[in-house]
mmCIF file of C-alpha atoms in Angstrom:
data_model
loop_
_atom_site.group_PDB
_atom_site.id
_atom_site.type_symbol
_atom_site.label_atom_id
_atom_site.label_comp_id
_atom_site.label_asym_id
_atom_site.label_seq_id
_atom_site.Cartn_x
_atom_site.Cartn_y
_atom_site.Cartn_z
ATOM 1 C CA ARG F 1 -11.607 -80.897 5.765
ATOM 2 C CA LYS F 2 -10.103 -77.586 4.691
ATOM 3 C CA GLU F 3 -6.389 -77.018 5.258
ATOM 4 C CA VAL F 4 -7.114 -73.733 7.022
ATOM 5 C CA GLU F 5 -10.410 -73.063 8.780
ATOM 6 C CA GLN F 6 -11.793 -69.875 10.230
ATOM 7 C CA ASP F 7 -15.096 -69.002 11.846
ATOM 8 C CA PRO F 8 -16.676 -66.793 9.145
ATOM 9 C CA GLY F 9 -18.596 -64.720 11.689
ATOM 10 C CA PRO F 10 -19.782 -62.075 11.349
ATOM 11 C CA PHE F 11 -18.565 -60.720 14.643
ATOM 12 C CA ASN F 12 -20.512 -57.608 15.584
ATOM 13 C CA VAL F 13 -18.992 -55.769 18.528
ATOM 14 C CA PRO F 14 -19.331 -52.298 20.056
ATOM 15 C CA GLU F 15 -16.487 -49.827 20.004
ATOM 16 C CA GLY F 16 -14.030 -50.480 22.787
ATOM 17 C CA ALA F 17 -14.742 -54.205 22.959
ATOM 18 C CA THR F 18 -12.125 -56.925 22.895
ATOM 19 C CA VAL F 19 -12.594 -59.564 20.199
ATOM 20 C CA ALA F 20 -10.654 -62.712 19.361
ATOM 21 C CA PHE F 21 -10.502 -64.817 16.220
ATOM 22 C CA ASN F 22 -9.165 -68.328 15.901
ATOM 23 C CA CYS F 23 -7.847 -70.174 12.908
ATOM 24 C CA THR F 24 -7.022 -73.892 12.769
ATOM 25 C CA TYR F 25 -4.728 -75.617 10.305
ATOM 26 C CA SER F 26 -4.385 -79.271 9.400
ATOM 27 C CA ASN F 27 -0.784 -79.614 8.210
ATOM 28 C CA SER F 28 1.553 -80.136 11.142
ATOM 29 C CA ALA F 29 4.518 -79.317 8.868
ATOM 30 C CA SER F 30 3.335 -75.709 8.482
ATOM 31 C CA GLN F 31 6.183 -73.298 9.033
ATOM 32 C CA SER F 32 4.957 -69.728 9.061
ATOM 33 C CA PHE F 33 1.737 -67.960 9.884
ATOM 34 C CA PHE F 34 0.242 -64.554 9.239
ATOM 35 C CA TRP F 35 -2.852 -62.461 9.682
ATOM 36 C CA TYR F 36 -4.041 -60.259 6.839
ATOM 37 C CA ARG F 37 -6.746 -57.639 6.799
ATOM 38 C CA GLN F 38 -9.020 -57.169 3.801
ATOM 39 C CA ASP F 39 -11.362 -54.226 3.424
ATOM 40 C CA CYS F 40 -14.440 -54.568 1.240
ATOM 41 C CA ARG F 41 -13.499 -54.882 -2.441
ATOM 42 C CA LYS F 42 -9.825 -54.220 -1.703
ATOM 43 C CA GLU F 43 -6.679 -56.310 -1.693
ATOM 44 C CA PRO F 44 -5.534 -58.106 1.472
ATOM 45 C CA LYS F 45 -2.878 -56.292 3.475
ATOM 46 C CA LEU F 46 -0.402 -57.913 5.809
ATOM 47 C CA LEU F 47 -1.390 -57.198 9.402
ATOM 48 C CA MET F 48 1.161 -59.180 11.361
ATOM 49 C CA SER F 49 3.232 -62.318 11.533
ATOM 50 C CA VAL F 50 2.509 -64.954 14.145
ATOM 51 C CA TYR F 51 5.287 -66.483 16.220
ATOM 52 C CA SER F 52 5.309 -69.263 18.783
ATOM 53 C CA SER F 53 6.311 -66.763 21.426
ATOM 54 C CA GLY F 54 3.387 -64.548 20.482
ATOM 55 C CA ASN F 55 3.688 -61.010 19.215
ATOM 56 C CA GLU F 56 1.964 -57.745 19.877
ATOM 57 C CA ASP F 57 1.529 -54.647 17.763
ATOM 58 C CA GLY F 58 -0.394 -51.945 19.555
ATOM 59 C CA ARG F 59 -3.927 -53.188 20.155
ATOM 60 C CA PHE F 60 -3.316 -56.406 18.204
ATOM 61 C CA THR F 61 -1.892 -59.615 19.652
ATOM 62 C CA ALA F 62 -1.239 -62.788 17.692
ATOM 63 C CA GLN F 63 -0.545 -66.211 19.172
ATOM 64 C CA LEU F 64 0.449 -69.585 17.757
ATOM 65 C CA ASN F 65 -0.294 -72.916 19.400
ATOM 66 C CA ARG F 66 1.599 -75.585 17.471
ATOM 67 C CA ALA F 67 0.422 -78.447 19.668
ATOM 68 C CA SER F 68 -3.223 -77.701 18.948
ATOM 69 C CA GLN F 69 -2.517 -76.320 15.470
ATOM 70 C CA TYR F 70 -4.273 -73.023 15.754
ATOM 71 C CA ILE F 71 -3.441 -69.355 15.619
ATOM 72 C CA SER F 72 -5.351 -66.505 17.170
ATOM 73 C CA LEU F 73 -5.737 -62.776 16.789
ATOM 74 C CA LEU F 74 -6.864 -60.579 19.661
ATOM 75 C CA ILE F 75 -7.999 -57.021 19.086
ATOM 76 C CA ARG F 76 -8.340 -54.797 22.141
ATOM 77 C CA ASP F 77 -10.250 -51.525 22.367
ATOM 78 C CA SER F 78 -11.906 -52.047 18.985
ATOM 79 C CA LYS F 79 -12.222 -49.041 16.680
ATOM 80 C CA LEU F 80 -14.734 -48.430 13.922
ATOM 81 C CA SER F 81 -11.811 -48.586 11.511
ATOM 82 C CA ASP F 82 -11.090 -52.182 12.561
ATOM 83 C CA SER F 83 -14.180 -53.303 10.623
ATOM 84 C CA ALA F 84 -12.867 -55.626 7.918
ATOM 85 C CA THR F 85 -12.362 -59.275 7.059
ATOM 86 C CA TYR F 86 -9.400 -60.919 8.747
ATOM 87 C CA LEU F 87 -7.641 -63.713 6.879
ATOM 88 C CA CYS F 88 -5.250 -66.188 8.419
ATOM 89 C CA VAL F 89 -2.512 -67.593 6.219
ATOM 90 C CA VAL F 90 -0.469 -70.737 6.695
ATOM 91 C CA ASN F 91 2.685 -71.591 4.758
ATOM 92 C CA THR F 92 4.320 -74.993 4.379
ATOM 93 C CA ASN F 93 7.117 -73.733 2.150
ATOM 94 C CA ALA F 94 8.237 -70.493 0.555
ATOM 95 C CA GLY F 95 6.345 -71.145 -2.657
ATOM 96 C CA LYS F 96 2.832 -71.772 -1.413
ATOM 97 C CA SER F 97 0.422 -70.192 1.034
ATOM 98 C CA THR F 98 -3.015 -71.347 2.076
ATOM 99 C CA PHE F 99 -5.528 -68.691 3.041
ATOM 100 C CA GLY F 100 -8.513 -69.146 5.277
ATOM 101 C CA ASP F 101 -11.858 -67.879 4.017
ATOM 102 C CA GLY F 102 -11.758 -65.024 6.511
ATOM 103 C CA THR F 103 -13.618 -63.778 9.565
ATOM 104 C CA THR F 104 -15.735 -60.655 9.171
ATOM 105 C CA LEU F 105 -15.656 -58.076 11.931
ATOM 106 C CA THR F 106 -18.038 -55.153 12.240
ATOM 107 C CA VAL F 107 -17.378 -52.641 14.982
ATOM 108 C CA LYS F 108 -20.431 -50.513 15.800
ATOM 109 C CA PRO F 109 -20.620 -47.140 17.543
ATOM 110 C CA SER I 1 10.365 -49.063 -1.645
ATOM 111 C CA GLN I 2 8.580 -51.845 -3.470
ATOM 112 C CA THR I 3 5.442 -51.268 -5.511
ATOM 113 C CA ILE I 4 3.158 -53.695 -7.288
ATOM 114 C CA HIS I 5 0.917 -52.700 -10.176
ATOM 115 C CA GLN I 6 -2.007 -54.509 -11.743
ATOM 116 C CA TRP I 7 -4.199 -53.557 -14.642
ATOM 117 C CA PRO I 8 -6.894 -53.159 -15.599
ATOM 118 C CA ALA I 9 -8.770 -52.460 -12.364
ATOM 119 C CA THR I 10 -12.068 -53.738 -13.754
ATOM 120 C CA LEU I 11 -12.933 -55.754 -16.827
ATOM 121 C CA VAL I 12 -16.156 -57.028 -18.368
ATOM 122 C CA GLN I 13 -15.666 -59.708 -20.997
ATOM 123 C CA PRO I 14 -18.061 -62.000 -22.903
ATOM 124 C CA VAL I 15 -17.879 -65.770 -22.567
ATOM 125 C CA GLY I 16 -15.397 -67.233 -25.020
ATOM 126 C CA SER I 17 -13.249 -64.113 -25.289
ATOM 127 C CA PRO I 18 -9.517 -64.093 -24.449
ATOM 128 C CA LEU I 19 -8.004 -62.600 -21.307
ATOM 129 C CA SER I 20 -4.706 -60.997 -20.441
ATOM 130 C CA LEU I 21 -4.010 -59.505 -17.006
ATOM 131 C CA GLU I 22 -0.664 -57.981 -16.231
ATOM 132 C CA CYS I 23 1.208 -57.479 -13.006
ATOM 133 C CA THR I 24 4.532 -55.729 -12.495
ATOM 134 C CA VAL I 25 6.658 -55.213 -9.413
ATOM 135 C CA GLU I 26 9.122 -52.387 -8.831
ATOM 136 C CA GLY I 27 11.885 -51.968 -6.321
ATOM 137 C CA THR I 28 12.951 -55.577 -5.887
ATOM 138 C CA SER I 29 14.771 -58.282 -7.807
ATOM 139 C CA ASN I 30 13.990 -61.966 -8.294
ATOM 140 C CA PRO I 31 10.723 -61.881 -6.365
ATOM 141 C CA ASN I 32 8.350 -64.798 -5.992
ATOM 142 C CA LEU I 33 5.165 -63.919 -7.864
ATOM 143 C CA TYR I 34 1.634 -65.238 -7.360
ATOM 144 C CA TRP I 35 -1.788 -65.116 -8.984
ATOM 145 C CA TYR I 36 -4.856 -65.628 -6.807
ATOM 146 C CA ARG I 37 -8.563 -65.575 -7.509
ATOM 147 C CA GLN I 38 -11.205 -64.640 -4.981
ATOM 148 C CA ALA I 39 -14.836 -65.454 -5.683
ATOM 149 C CA ALA I 40 -17.463 -63.224 -4.095
ATOM 150 C CA GLY I 41 -17.594 -63.779 -0.334
ATOM 151 C CA ARG I 42 -14.897 -66.451 -0.442
ATOM 152 C CA GLY I 43 -11.234 -66.862 0.399
ATOM 153 C CA LEU I 44 -8.248 -66.624 -1.897
ATOM 154 C CA GLN I 45 -7.485 -69.486 -4.242
ATOM 155 C CA LEU I 46 -3.874 -69.770 -5.403
ATOM 156 C CA LEU I 47 -3.782 -70.187 -9.189
ATOM 157 C CA PHE I 48 -0.102 -69.918 -10.108
ATOM 158 C CA TYR I 49 3.199 -69.058 -8.509
ATOM 159 C CA SER I 50 6.633 -68.391 -9.934
ATOM 160 C CA VAL I 51 10.069 -68.404 -8.353
ATOM 161 C CA GLY I 52 11.863 -67.148 -11.471
ATOM 162 C CA ILE I 53 11.640 -66.224 -15.147
ATOM 163 C CA GLY I 54 9.880 -68.965 -17.068
ATOM 164 C CA GLN I 55 9.250 -71.007 -13.904
ATOM 165 C CA ILE I 56 5.529 -71.385 -13.319
ATOM 166 C CA SER I 57 3.739 -73.766 -10.978
ATOM 167 C CA SER I 58 0.048 -74.338 -11.471
ATOM 168 C CA GLU I 59 -2.106 -75.095 -8.469
ATOM 169 C CA VAL I 60 -5.492 -75.540 -10.087
ATOM 170 C CA PRO I 61 -6.131 -77.191 -13.489
ATOM 171 C CA GLN I 62 -8.335 -74.890 -15.531
ATOM 172 C CA ASN I 63 -8.475 -72.833 -18.686
ATOM 173 C CA LEU I 64 -6.072 -70.227 -17.325
ATOM 174 C CA SER I 65 -2.330 -69.980 -17.889
ATOM 175 C CA ALA I 66 0.442 -67.772 -16.575
ATOM 176 C CA SER I 67 3.737 -66.539 -17.932
ATOM 177 C CA ARG I 68 6.702 -64.671 -16.545
ATOM 178 C CA PRO I 69 8.545 -63.121 -19.471
ATOM 179 C CA GLN I 70 10.637 -60.802 -17.298
ATOM 180 C CA ASP I 71 11.874 -60.924 -13.723
ATOM 181 C CA ARG I 72 9.236 -58.536 -12.394
ATOM 182 C CA GLN I 73 6.374 -59.185 -14.807
ATOM 183 C CA PHE I 74 3.678 -61.790 -14.374
ATOM 184 C CA ILE I 75 0.847 -62.316 -16.852
ATOM 185 C CA LEU I 76 -2.376 -64.279 -16.460
ATOM 186 C CA SER I 77 -4.083 -65.394 -19.652
ATOM 187 C CA SER I 78 -6.979 -67.344 -21.026
ATOM 188 C CA LYS I 79 -7.840 -68.254 -24.589
ATOM 189 C CA LYS I 80 -11.574 -68.595 -23.886
ATOM 190 C CA LEU I 81 -13.236 -67.265 -20.767
ATOM 191 C CA LEU I 82 -15.950 -69.168 -18.921
ATOM 192 C CA LEU I 83 -18.679 -67.703 -16.718
ATOM 193 C CA SER I 84 -16.966 -69.377 -13.753
ATOM 194 C CA ASP I 85 -13.834 -67.296 -14.388
ATOM 195 C CA SER I 86 -15.537 -64.230 -12.918
ATOM 196 C CA GLY I 87 -13.890 -63.016 -9.742
ATOM 197 C CA PHE I 88 -11.337 -60.764 -8.141
ATOM 198 C CA TYR I 89 -7.844 -61.533 -9.467
ATOM 199 C CA LEU I 90 -4.964 -60.595 -7.251
ATOM 200 C CA CYS I 91 -1.276 -60.585 -7.990
ATOM 201 C CA ALA I 92 1.163 -60.780 -5.093
ATOM 202 C CA TRP I 93 4.912 -60.808 -4.588
ATOM 203 C CA SER I 94 7.288 -61.897 -1.874
ATOM 204 C CA GLU I 95 11.011 -61.678 -1.432
ATOM 205 C CA TYR I 96 12.815 -64.767 -2.673
ATOM 206 C CA ARG I 97 12.636 -67.448 0.069
ATOM 207 C CA ALA I 98 10.439 -65.224 2.230
ATOM 208 C CA TYR I 99 6.885 -65.895 3.295
ATOM 209 C CA GLU I 100 5.273 -62.472 3.610
ATOM 210 C CA GLN I 101 3.252 -61.657 0.518
ATOM 211 C CA TYR I 102 2.206 -58.224 -0.680
ATOM 212 C CA PHE I 103 -0.762 -57.770 -2.950
ATOM 213 C CA GLY I 104 -1.547 -55.547 -5.881
ATOM 214 C CA PRO I 105 -4.860 -53.684 -6.080
ATOM 215 C CA GLY I 106 -6.513 -56.479 -8.048
ATOM 216 C CA THR I 107 -8.607 -56.800 -11.186
ATOM 217 C CA ARG I 108 -12.318 -57.364 -10.868
ATOM 218 C CA LEU I 109 -13.356 -59.547 -13.809
ATOM 219 C CA THR I 110 -16.963 -60.133 -14.818
ATOM 220 C CA VAL I 111 -17.615 -62.674 -17.556
ATOM 221 C CA THR I 112 -21.032 -62.180 -19.163
#
């Protein structure tokens, strides 16, 4: 079993739709969690951190469920520019991160 | 503000040739530095990370090596490339004892 697992998708949604991605992790000692966005043939860019209390940044909401060991990303009112691959990242200590393989989102007009 | 540089952007090398990729960070001191590889359509694989000059941890045994000769310089090397070394190589940095990582633009390596 992989340490971090994501549904690879692809998720194909129309503009304006709400879409949610989940990511599960196996190490209960994991300490910090993030979502990154990666455009085709580009480097990953930090999208947002994920906290137990949940956090929101505009149309994006991230949640952490420690009991079930998963994190989620919700995107509301999808835009064409949201099309990308979304990577979840789990850290067990400051020196090492484990990335999921990513979930691909395509937003269509 | 902090900036991370990687070069070259693309590289085509024959099997058996050496490799040297360089990464430098500006605007911060004593960063954690990382090398990742991403195969086509796959996730990121951590290759090496460093918490200080001369301190390198290897995550995957292979024909690659890393060095950190200066605080903000991280180099990935190979003496003899294999076909399986092809991929997208990404350097990243984080603040010391912080978790958020920031990536350079990457080097796309094709071994022929």
